Short mmCIF file of C-alpha atoms in Angstrom, two decimals:
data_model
loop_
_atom_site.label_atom_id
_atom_site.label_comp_id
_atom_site.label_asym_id
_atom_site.label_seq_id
_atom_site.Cartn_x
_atom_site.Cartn_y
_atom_site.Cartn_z
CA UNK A 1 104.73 88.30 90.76
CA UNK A 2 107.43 90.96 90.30
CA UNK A 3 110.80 91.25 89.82
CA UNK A 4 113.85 93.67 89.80
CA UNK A 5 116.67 94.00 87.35
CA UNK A 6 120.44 94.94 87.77
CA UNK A 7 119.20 97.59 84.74
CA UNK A 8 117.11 100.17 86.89
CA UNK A 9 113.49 98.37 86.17
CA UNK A 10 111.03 96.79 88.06
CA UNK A 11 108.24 94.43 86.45
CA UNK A 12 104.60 93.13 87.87
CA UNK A 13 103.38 90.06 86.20
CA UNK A 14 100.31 88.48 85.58
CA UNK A 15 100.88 84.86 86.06
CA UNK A 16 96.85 83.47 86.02
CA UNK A 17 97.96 81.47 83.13
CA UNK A 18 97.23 78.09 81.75
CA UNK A 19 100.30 77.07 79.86
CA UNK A 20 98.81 74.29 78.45
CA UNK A 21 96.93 76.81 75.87
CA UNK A 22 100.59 77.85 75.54
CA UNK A 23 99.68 81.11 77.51
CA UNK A 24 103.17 83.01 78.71
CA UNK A 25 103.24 85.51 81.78
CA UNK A 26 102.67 88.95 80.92
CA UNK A 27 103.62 92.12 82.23
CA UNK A 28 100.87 94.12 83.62
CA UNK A 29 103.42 96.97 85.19
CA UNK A 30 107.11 98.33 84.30
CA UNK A 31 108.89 100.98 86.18
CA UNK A 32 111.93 102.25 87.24
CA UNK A 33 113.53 103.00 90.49
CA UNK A 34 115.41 105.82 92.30
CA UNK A 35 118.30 103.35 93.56
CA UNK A 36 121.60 102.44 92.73
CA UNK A 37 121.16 99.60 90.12
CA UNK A 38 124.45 97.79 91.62
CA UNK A 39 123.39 97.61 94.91
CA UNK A 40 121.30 94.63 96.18
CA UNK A 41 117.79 95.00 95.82
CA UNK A 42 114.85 93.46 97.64
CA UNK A 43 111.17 93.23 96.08
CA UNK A 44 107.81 92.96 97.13
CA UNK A 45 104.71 93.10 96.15
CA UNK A 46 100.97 93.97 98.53
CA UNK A 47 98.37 90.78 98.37
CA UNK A 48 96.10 93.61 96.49
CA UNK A 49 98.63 93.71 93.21
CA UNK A 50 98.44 97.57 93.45
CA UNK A 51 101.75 98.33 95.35
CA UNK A 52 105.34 97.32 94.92
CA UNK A 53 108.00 97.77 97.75
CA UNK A 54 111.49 98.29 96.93
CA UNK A 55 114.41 97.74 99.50
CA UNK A 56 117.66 98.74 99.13
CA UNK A 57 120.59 98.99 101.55
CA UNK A 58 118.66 101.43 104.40
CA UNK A 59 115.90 102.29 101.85
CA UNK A 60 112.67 101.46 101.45
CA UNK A 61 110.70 103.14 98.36
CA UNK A 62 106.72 102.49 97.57
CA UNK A 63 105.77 102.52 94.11
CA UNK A 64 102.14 102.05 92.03
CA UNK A 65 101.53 98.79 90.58
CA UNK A 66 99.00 100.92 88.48
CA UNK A 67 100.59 104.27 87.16
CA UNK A 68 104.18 103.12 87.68
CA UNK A 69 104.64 106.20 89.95
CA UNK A 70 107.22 106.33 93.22
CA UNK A 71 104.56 106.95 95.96
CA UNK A 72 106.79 106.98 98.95
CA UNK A 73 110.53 106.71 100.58
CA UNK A 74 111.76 106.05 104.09
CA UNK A 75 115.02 106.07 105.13
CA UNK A 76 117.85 104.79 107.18
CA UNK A 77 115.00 102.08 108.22
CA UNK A 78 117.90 99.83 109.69
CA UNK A 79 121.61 100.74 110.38
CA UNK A 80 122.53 98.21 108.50
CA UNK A 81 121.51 96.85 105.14
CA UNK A 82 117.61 95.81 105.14
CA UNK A 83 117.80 92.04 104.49
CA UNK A 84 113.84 91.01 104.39
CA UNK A 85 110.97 93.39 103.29
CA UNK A 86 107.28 91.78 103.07
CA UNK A 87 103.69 93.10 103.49
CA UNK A 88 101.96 91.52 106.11
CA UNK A 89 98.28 89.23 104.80
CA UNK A 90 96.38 92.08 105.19
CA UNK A 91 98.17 94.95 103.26
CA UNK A 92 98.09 97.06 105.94
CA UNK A 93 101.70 96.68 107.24
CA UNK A 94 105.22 96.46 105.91
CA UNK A 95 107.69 94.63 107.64
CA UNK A 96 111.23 94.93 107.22
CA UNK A 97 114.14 93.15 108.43
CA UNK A 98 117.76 94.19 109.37
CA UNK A 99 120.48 94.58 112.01
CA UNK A 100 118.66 91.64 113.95
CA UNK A 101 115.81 94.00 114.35
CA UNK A 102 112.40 93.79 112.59
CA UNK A 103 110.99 97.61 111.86
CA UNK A 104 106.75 97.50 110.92
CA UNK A 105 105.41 100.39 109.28
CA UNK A 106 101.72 101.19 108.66
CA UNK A 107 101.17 100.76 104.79
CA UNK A 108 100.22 104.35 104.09
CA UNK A 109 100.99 104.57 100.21
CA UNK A 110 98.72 102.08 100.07
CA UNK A 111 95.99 103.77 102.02
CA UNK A 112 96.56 106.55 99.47
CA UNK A 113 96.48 104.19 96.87
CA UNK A 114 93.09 102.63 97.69
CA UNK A 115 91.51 106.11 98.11
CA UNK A 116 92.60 106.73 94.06
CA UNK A 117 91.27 103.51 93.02
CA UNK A 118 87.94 104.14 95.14
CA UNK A 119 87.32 107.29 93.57
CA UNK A 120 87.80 106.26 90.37
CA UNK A 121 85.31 103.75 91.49
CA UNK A 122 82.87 106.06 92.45
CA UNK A 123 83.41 107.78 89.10
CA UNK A 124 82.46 104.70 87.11
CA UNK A 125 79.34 104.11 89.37
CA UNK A 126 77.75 107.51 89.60
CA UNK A 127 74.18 106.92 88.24
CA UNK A 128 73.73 103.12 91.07
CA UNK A 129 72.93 105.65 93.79
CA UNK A 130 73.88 102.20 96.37
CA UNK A 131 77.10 101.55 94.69
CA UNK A 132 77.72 105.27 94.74
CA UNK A 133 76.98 105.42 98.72
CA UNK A 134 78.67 101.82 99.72
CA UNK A 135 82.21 103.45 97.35
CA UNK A 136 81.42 106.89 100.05
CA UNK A 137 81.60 105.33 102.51
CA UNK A 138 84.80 102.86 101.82
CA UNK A 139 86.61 106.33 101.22
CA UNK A 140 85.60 107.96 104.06
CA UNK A 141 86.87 104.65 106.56
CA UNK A 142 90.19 104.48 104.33
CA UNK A 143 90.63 108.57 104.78
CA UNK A 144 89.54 108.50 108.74
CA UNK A 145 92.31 105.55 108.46
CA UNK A 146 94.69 107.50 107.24
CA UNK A 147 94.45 110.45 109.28
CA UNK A 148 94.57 108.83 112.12
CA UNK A 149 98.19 107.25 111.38
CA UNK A 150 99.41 111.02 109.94
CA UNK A 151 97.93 112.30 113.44
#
């Protein structure tokens, strides 16, 4: 789950919790954001956990569910404010909604993101020579990916 406050932040939760062991929510992620804190804000968050989405007025802006870090920006997505932002089941599109339009946009902070996380991966698994080629491999689809979109 996460959530946005009127005081610049944005949280990710953990909410795998049994509350009957009197277990609360915790916060796995806190950032802040490059908006205007009095403007309306939308939130969302990728199926994978690792990428929060941030919309505001004609603004969308990407950041890391892991480091925290603002990993991408577009602008003047609508030409009026965006009213609906969501990732689509499989993480590899972000929808937005506005001026009775709908605007999808390939996911590439995310590409990006899974690329870090698989080679950090691959760092971990360096001596399981199978692990090490399957992690390859996933990098070199998500890069190919990638570049094809940038193209």
């Amino acid at each position: 789950m996460a959530t946005i406050s009127k005081d610049g932040t944005w949280k990710v939760y953990a909410t795998n919790v049994d509350y009957s062991k009197g277990q609360d929510a915790s916060i796995l992620k806190s950032g802040s954001f490059d908006g205007d804190s009095s403007q309306k804000s939308i939130i969302a968050i990728s199926h994978d956990g690792q990428l929060v989405c941030i919309a505001q007025d004609k603004t969308i802006r990407f950041y890391s569910a892991i480091t925290g870090e603002l990993e991408g920006e577009i602008t003047d997505v609508h030409t009026e404010p965006i009213t609906c932002v969501t990732f689509d089941s499989t993480g590899k599109y972000v929808l937005t909604a506005g001026d009775k339009h709908v605007r999808i946009f390939h996911n590439v902070p995310g590409l990006k993101n899974n690329i870090e996380a698989l080679k950090e991966t691959l760092q971990r698994n360096m001596s399981n020579t199978s692990a090490k080629d399957r992690i390859e491999l996933q990098i070199k689809e998500v890069q190919d990916t990638l570049d094809k979109i940038l193209a």
